[in-house]
Short mmCIF file of C-alpha atoms in Angstrom, two decimals:
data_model
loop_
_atom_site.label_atom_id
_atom_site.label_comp_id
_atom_site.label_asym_id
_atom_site.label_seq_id
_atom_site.Cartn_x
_atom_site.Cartn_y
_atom_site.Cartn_z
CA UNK E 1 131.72 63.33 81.11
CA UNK E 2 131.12 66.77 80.56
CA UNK E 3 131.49 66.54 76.83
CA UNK E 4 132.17 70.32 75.36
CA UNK E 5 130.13 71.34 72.78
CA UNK E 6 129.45 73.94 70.23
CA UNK E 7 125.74 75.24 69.64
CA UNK E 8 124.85 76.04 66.28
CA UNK E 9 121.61 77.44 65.54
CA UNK E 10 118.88 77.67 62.67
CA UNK E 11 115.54 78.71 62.99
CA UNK E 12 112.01 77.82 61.44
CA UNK E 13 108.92 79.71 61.59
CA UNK E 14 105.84 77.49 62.76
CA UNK E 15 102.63 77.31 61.48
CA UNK E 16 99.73 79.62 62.17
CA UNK E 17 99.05 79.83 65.79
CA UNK E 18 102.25 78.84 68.37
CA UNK E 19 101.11 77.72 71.74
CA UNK E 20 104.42 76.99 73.13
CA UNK E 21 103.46 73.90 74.86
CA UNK E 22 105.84 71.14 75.11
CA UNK E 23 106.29 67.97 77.32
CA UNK E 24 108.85 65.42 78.89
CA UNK E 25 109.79 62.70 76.90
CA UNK E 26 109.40 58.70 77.49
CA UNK E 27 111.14 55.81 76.33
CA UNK E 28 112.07 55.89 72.38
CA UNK E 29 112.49 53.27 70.32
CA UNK E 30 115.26 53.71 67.11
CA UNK E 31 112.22 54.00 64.49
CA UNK E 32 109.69 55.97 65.17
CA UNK E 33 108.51 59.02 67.80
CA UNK E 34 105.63 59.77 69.42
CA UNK E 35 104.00 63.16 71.26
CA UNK E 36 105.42 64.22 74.32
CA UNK E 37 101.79 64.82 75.86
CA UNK E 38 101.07 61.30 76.02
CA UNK E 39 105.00 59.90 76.76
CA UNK E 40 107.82 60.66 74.65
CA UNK E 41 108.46 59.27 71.31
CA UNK E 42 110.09 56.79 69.61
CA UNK E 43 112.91 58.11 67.54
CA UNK E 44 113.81 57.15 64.05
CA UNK E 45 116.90 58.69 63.85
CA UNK E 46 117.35 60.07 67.22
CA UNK E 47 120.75 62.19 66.72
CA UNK E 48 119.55 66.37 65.61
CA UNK E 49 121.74 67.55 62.59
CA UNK E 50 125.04 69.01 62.56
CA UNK E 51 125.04 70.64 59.31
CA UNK E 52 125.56 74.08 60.79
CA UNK E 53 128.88 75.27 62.39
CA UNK E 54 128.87 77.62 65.64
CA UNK E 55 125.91 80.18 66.40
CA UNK E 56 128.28 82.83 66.55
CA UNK E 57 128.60 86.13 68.50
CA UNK E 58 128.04 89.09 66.98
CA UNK E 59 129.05 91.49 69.67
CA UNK E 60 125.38 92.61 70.91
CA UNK E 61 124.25 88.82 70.79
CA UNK E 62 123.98 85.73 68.54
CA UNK E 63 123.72 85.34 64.94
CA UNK E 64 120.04 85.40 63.60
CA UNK E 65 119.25 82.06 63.33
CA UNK E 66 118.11 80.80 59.72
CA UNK E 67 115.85 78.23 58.53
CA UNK E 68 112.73 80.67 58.39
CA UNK E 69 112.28 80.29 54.48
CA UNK E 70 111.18 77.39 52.16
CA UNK E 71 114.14 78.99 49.66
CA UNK E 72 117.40 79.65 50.91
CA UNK E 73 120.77 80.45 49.13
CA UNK E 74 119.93 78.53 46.16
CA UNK E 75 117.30 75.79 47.85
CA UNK E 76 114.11 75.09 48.23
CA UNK E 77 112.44 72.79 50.20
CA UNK E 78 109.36 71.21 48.36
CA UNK E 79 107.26 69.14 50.53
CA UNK E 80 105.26 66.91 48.60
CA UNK E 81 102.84 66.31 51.53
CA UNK E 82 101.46 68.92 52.73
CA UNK E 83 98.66 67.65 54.74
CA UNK E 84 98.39 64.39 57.11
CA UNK E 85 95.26 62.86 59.31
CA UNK E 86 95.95 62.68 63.23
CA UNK E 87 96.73 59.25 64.80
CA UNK E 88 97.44 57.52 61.53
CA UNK E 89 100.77 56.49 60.13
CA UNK E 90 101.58 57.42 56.99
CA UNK E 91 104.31 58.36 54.20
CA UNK E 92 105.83 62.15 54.54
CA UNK E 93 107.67 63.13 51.11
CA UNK E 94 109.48 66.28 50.35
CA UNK E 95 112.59 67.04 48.13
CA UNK E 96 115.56 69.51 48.13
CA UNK E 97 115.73 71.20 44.87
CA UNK E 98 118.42 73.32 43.60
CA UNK E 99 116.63 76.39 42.01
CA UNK E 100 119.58 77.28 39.75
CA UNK E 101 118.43 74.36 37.93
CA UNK E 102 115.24 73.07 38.79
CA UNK E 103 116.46 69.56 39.62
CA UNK E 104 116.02 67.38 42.94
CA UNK E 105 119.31 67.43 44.64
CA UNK E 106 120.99 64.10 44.56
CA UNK E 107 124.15 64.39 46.23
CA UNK E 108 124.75 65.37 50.02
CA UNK E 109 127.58 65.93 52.47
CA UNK E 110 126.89 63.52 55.14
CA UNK E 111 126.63 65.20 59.11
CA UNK E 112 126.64 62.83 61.75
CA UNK E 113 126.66 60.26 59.98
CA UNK E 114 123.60 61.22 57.73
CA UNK E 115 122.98 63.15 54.55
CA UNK E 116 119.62 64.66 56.14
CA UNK E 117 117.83 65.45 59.13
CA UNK E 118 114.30 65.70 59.65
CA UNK E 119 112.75 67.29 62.59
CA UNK E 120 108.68 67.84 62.71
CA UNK E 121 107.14 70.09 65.49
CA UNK E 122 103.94 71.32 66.47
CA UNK E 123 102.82 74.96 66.47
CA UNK E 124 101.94 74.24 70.21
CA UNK E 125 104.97 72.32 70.40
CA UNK E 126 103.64 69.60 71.90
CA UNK E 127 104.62 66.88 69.77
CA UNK E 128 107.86 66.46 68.49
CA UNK E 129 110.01 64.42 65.88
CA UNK E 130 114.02 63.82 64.97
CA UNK E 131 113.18 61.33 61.78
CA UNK E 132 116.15 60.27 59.39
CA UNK E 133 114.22 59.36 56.00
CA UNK E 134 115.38 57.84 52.76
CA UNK E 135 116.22 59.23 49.56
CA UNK E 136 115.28 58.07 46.52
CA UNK E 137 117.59 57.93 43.62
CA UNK E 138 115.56 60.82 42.10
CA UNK E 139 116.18 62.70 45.22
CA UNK E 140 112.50 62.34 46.85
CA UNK E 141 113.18 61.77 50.69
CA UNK E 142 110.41 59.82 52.37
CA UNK E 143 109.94 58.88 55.68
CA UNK E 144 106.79 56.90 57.59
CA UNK E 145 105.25 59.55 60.55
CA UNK E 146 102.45 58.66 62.64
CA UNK E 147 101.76 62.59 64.40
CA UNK E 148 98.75 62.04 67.28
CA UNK E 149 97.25 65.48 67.36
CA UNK E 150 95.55 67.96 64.72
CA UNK E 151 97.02 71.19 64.54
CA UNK E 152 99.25 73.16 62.32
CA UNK E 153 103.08 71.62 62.12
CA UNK E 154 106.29 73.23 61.08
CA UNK E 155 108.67 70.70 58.84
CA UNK E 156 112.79 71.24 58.84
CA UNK E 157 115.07 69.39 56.37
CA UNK E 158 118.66 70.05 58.16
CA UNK E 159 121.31 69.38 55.43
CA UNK E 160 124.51 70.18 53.64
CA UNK E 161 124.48 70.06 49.51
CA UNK E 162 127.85 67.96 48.20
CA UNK E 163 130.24 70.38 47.86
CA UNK E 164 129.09 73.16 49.43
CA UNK E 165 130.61 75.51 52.45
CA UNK E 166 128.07 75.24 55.17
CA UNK E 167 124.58 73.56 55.64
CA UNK E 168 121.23 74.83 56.17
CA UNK E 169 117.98 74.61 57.08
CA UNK E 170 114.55 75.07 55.04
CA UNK E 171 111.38 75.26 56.75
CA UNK E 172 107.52 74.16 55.43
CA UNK E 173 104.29 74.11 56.66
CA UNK E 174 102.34 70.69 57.50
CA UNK E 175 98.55 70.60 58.07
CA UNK E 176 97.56 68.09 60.45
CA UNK E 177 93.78 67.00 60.22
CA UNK E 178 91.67 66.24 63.26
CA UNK E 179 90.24 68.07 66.62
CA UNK E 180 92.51 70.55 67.61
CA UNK E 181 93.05 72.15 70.83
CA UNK E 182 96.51 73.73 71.29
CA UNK E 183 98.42 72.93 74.91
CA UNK E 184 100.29 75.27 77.21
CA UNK E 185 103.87 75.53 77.85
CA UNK E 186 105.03 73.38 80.96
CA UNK E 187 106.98 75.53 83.68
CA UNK E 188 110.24 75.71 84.00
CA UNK E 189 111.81 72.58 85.25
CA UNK E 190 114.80 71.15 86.73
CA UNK E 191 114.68 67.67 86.41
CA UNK E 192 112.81 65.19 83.45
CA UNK E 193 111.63 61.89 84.32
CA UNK E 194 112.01 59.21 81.40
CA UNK E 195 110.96 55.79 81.16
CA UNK E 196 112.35 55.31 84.40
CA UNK E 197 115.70 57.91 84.09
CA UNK E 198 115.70 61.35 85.76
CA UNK E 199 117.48 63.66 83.81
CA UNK E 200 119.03 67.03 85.68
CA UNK E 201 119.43 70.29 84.09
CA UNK E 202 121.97 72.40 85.60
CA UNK E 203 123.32 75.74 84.56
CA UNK E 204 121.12 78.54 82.63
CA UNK E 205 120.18 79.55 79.09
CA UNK E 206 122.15 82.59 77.73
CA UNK E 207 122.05 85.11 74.86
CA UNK E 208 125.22 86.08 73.55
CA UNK E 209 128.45 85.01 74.29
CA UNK E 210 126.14 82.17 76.15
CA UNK E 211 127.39 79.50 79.14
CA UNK E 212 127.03 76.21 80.05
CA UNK E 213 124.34 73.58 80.79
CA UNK E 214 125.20 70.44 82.25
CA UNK E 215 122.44 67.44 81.89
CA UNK E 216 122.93 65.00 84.10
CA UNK E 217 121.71 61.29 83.33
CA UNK E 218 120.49 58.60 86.52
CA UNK E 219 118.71 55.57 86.82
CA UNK E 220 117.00 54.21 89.80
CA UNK E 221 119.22 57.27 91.97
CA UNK E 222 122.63 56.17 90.48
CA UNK E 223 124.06 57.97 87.99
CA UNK E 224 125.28 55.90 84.82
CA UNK E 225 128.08 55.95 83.77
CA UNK E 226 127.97 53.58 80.68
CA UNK E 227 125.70 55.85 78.23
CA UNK E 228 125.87 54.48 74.43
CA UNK E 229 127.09 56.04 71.81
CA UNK E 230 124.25 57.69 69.30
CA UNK E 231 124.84 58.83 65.64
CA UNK E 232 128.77 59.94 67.13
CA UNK E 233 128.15 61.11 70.39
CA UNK E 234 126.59 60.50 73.69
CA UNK E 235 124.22 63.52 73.97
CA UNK E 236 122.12 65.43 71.33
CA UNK E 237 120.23 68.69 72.39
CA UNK E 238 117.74 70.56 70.04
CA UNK E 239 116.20 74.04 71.30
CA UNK E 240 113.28 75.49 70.48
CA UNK E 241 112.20 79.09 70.75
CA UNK E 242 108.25 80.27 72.29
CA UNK E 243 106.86 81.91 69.39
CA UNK E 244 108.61 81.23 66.22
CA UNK E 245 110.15 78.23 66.76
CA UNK E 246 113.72 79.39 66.48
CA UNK E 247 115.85 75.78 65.98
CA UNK E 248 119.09 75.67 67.82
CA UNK E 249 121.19 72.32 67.33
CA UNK E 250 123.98 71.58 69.56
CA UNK E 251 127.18 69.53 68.79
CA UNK E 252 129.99 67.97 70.20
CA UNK E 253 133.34 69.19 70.59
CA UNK E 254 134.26 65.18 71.73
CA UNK E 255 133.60 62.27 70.50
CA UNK E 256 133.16 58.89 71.86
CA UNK E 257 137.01 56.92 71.41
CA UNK E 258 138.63 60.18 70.69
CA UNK E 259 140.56 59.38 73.76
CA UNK E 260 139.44 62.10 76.01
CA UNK E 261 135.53 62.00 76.01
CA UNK E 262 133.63 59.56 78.83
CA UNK E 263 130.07 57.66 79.38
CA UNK E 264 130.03 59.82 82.22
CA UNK E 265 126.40 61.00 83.35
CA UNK E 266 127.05 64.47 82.63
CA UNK E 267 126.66 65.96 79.24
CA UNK E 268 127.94 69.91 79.09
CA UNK E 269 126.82 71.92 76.27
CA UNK E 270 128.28 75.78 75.45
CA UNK E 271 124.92 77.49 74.38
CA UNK E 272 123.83 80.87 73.22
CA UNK E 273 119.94 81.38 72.59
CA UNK E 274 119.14 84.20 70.13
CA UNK E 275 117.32 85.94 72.22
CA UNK E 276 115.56 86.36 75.64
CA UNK E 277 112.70 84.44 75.33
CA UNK E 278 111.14 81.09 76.81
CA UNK E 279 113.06 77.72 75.01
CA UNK E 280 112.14 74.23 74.98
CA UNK E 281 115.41 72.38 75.13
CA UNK E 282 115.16 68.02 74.15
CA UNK E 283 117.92 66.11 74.89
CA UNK E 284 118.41 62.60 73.47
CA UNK E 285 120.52 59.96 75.15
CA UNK E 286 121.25 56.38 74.25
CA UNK E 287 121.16 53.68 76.85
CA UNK E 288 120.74 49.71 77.46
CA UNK E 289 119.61 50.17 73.41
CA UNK E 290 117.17 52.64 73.39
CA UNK E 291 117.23 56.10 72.64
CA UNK E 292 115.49 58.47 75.52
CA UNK E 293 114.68 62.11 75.54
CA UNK E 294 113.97 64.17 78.21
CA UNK E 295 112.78 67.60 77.54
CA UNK E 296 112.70 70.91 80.21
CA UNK E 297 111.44 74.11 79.65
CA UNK E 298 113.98 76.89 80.47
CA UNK E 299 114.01 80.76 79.91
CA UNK E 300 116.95 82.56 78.18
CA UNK E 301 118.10 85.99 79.87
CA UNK E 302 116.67 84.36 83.35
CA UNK E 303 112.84 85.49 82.64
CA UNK E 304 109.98 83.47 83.52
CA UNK E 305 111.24 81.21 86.17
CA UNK E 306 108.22 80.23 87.96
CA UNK E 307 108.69 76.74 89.20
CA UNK E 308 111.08 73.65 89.34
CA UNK E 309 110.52 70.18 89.63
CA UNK E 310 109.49 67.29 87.91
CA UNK E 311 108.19 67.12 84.33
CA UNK E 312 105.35 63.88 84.02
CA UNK E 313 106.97 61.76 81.36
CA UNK E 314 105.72 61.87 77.63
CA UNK E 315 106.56 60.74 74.39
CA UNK E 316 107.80 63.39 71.64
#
C-alpha cells in the first residue's frame, strides 16, 4: 500500500550498560509481549504512540530527539516500581505528575486511540515491550509485565497532557533482578521471519532530510494483501538508537477507510534518524487477529553493513 508516513522522534536514555542487542520478533498476542531472544512478544497494546508531530529538519540534520529526562516541560514521570524479578509477571505502576502542582495528571489527549503509551526496553535491547496500561482515577497507570531477563531496563510513558500543544516523552530507570548477561547486536538484515511471515526491508536509514523504507509483508511466499487494521493504521514502526536508546516513532500520513490507503503488503515510512549510528527498527503488523513484529537491525548514514539475511524469529 505504500502508506506515507511522518517520523517523529523522542529519545530515552537506557540504563547503565547498553549492549545494543536486539532480536526478530514472533507471533504476538493483543495482551502481553515477550523477549525477542527467545521469539517475539505478545503485545498488549501493539500500536507505538503518536503523541509527537514530525522529527523535523534543522538544516544540518534532525531535531534532538527528547525523552532523555524523568522531568520535562512541566512533567515528571514517577515510577512507582522501580525494581521487578526476571521471568515473573507482575504489576508495573508509575504516574505523570504535573510539577506546577504536585498532583497526578488526570486528564489526557488521546493519540491513536489511547491516552498513553508504554514502551519498556532493555539496556542490551534485547527484550522489548509496546504495553497500553490503565489509569486509575487518581491518575496511577498500571499495567501487568512479565520481562524474562535480568538486566537494567529503560521505561517511556509516550503521552499528550489535555490541553496541551504537543506530547512528550519521559524516561525512568527499571531494575530487573536475576542473572544477567547482556547480548550482542544482530547484523544488519534484510528480511525478518515471524511466526511464519517474512517481512522485507527495503530502502535505507537516513539522517536529515531522511528517505524512505518500504516493509514488505508475505506469508507462505505470497504477499498479503488483506493486513488488519491496528490502533488506526496498518503498520507501526518504533526505532531505537545503539547506545542511548534514542526513541523514534513513526506515523501515518493514511489511514485505513480514508479512501486512498490499501491492505497492500507494503508499508512506506519517510524517516530521518538523528544521527549516524546503528538503529534497531520493530515493526508491528496486524493479521488473521494477531499482532506480529518483525524487527531488523539497520545502520543510519550507511555504516556498519556487514551482512543480510534472515533474522531467527523471537519474541519482543
Amino acid at each position: 500500500m505504500n502508506t506515507g508516513l511522518r517520523i517523529t522522534a523522542f529519545a530515552a536514555a537506557v540504563a547503565a550498560t547498553f549492549g545494543t542487542a536486539y532480536g526478530v520478533g514472533k507471533a504476538v498476542d493483543p495482551v502481553t509481549d515477550k523477549t525477542p531472544t527467545a521469539r517475539h512478544g505478545e503485545h498488549d497494546g501493539g500500536r507505538e504512540a503518536g503523541s509527537h508531530e514530525g522529527m523535523a529538519d534543522t538544516g544540518g540534520g534532525a531535531t534532538p530527539p527528547g525523552g532523555l529526562q524523568v522531568s520535562d516541560r512541566g512533567y515528571t514521570l514517577d515510577l512507582k516500581t522501580s525494581r521487578l524479578t526476571a521471568g515473573r509477571k507482575q504489576k508495573l505502576s508509575f504516574a505523570v505528575v504535573k510539577d506546577s502542582t504536585g498532583r497526578n495528571v488526570t486528564a489526557y489527549q488521546p493519540e491513536h486511540d489511547k491516552e498513553l503509551h508504554l514502551i519498556v526496553a532493555s539496556s542490551d535491547l534485547t527484550t522489548y515491550r509496546h504495553l497500553h496500561p490503565v489509569r486509575a482515577a487518581d491518575g496511577t497507570w498500571s499495567t501487568p509485565v512479565e520481562l524474562p531477563r535480568a538486566g537494567g531496563y529503560r521505561v517511556f510513558a509516550d503521552f499528550r497532557p489535555q490541553g496541551a500543544k504537543e506530547g512528550l516523552t519521559l524516561g525512568a530507570d527499571l531494575a530487573v533482578a536475576g542473572a544477567y548477561e547482556p547480548k550482542e547486536l544482530p547484523a544488519h538484515r534484510t528480511t525478518a521471519t515471524v511466526d511464519g511471515y517474512d517481512v522485507t526491508l527495503k530502502g535505507e536509514l537516513k539522517t536529515g532530510a531522511g528517505g524512505d523504507l518500504t516493509l514488505s509483508v508475505a506469508k507462505n511466499g505470497k504477499p498479503v494483501t488483506d493486513l488488519q487494521p491496528y490502533l488506526g493504521a496498518y503498520g507501526h514502526l518504533v526505532a531505537l538508537r545503539s547506545g542511548d536508546l534514542a526513541y523514534l516513532h513513526v506515523h501515518p500520513n493514511g489511514e485505513p477507510g480514508d479512501g486512498r490507503t490499501k491492505a497492500d503488503p507494503g508499508v512506506s515510512f519517510m524517516t530521518a534518524a538523528p544521527s549516524k549510528g546503528a538503529y534497531r527498527l520493530f515493526l508491528d503488523f496486524k493479521h488473521e487477529g494477531k499482532v506480529r513484529t518483525a524487527a531488523f537491525t539497520v545502520h543510519a548514514g550507511g555504516a556498519g553493513q556487514d551482512g543480510a539475511g534472515k533474522d531467527s524469529g523471537h519474541q519482543h
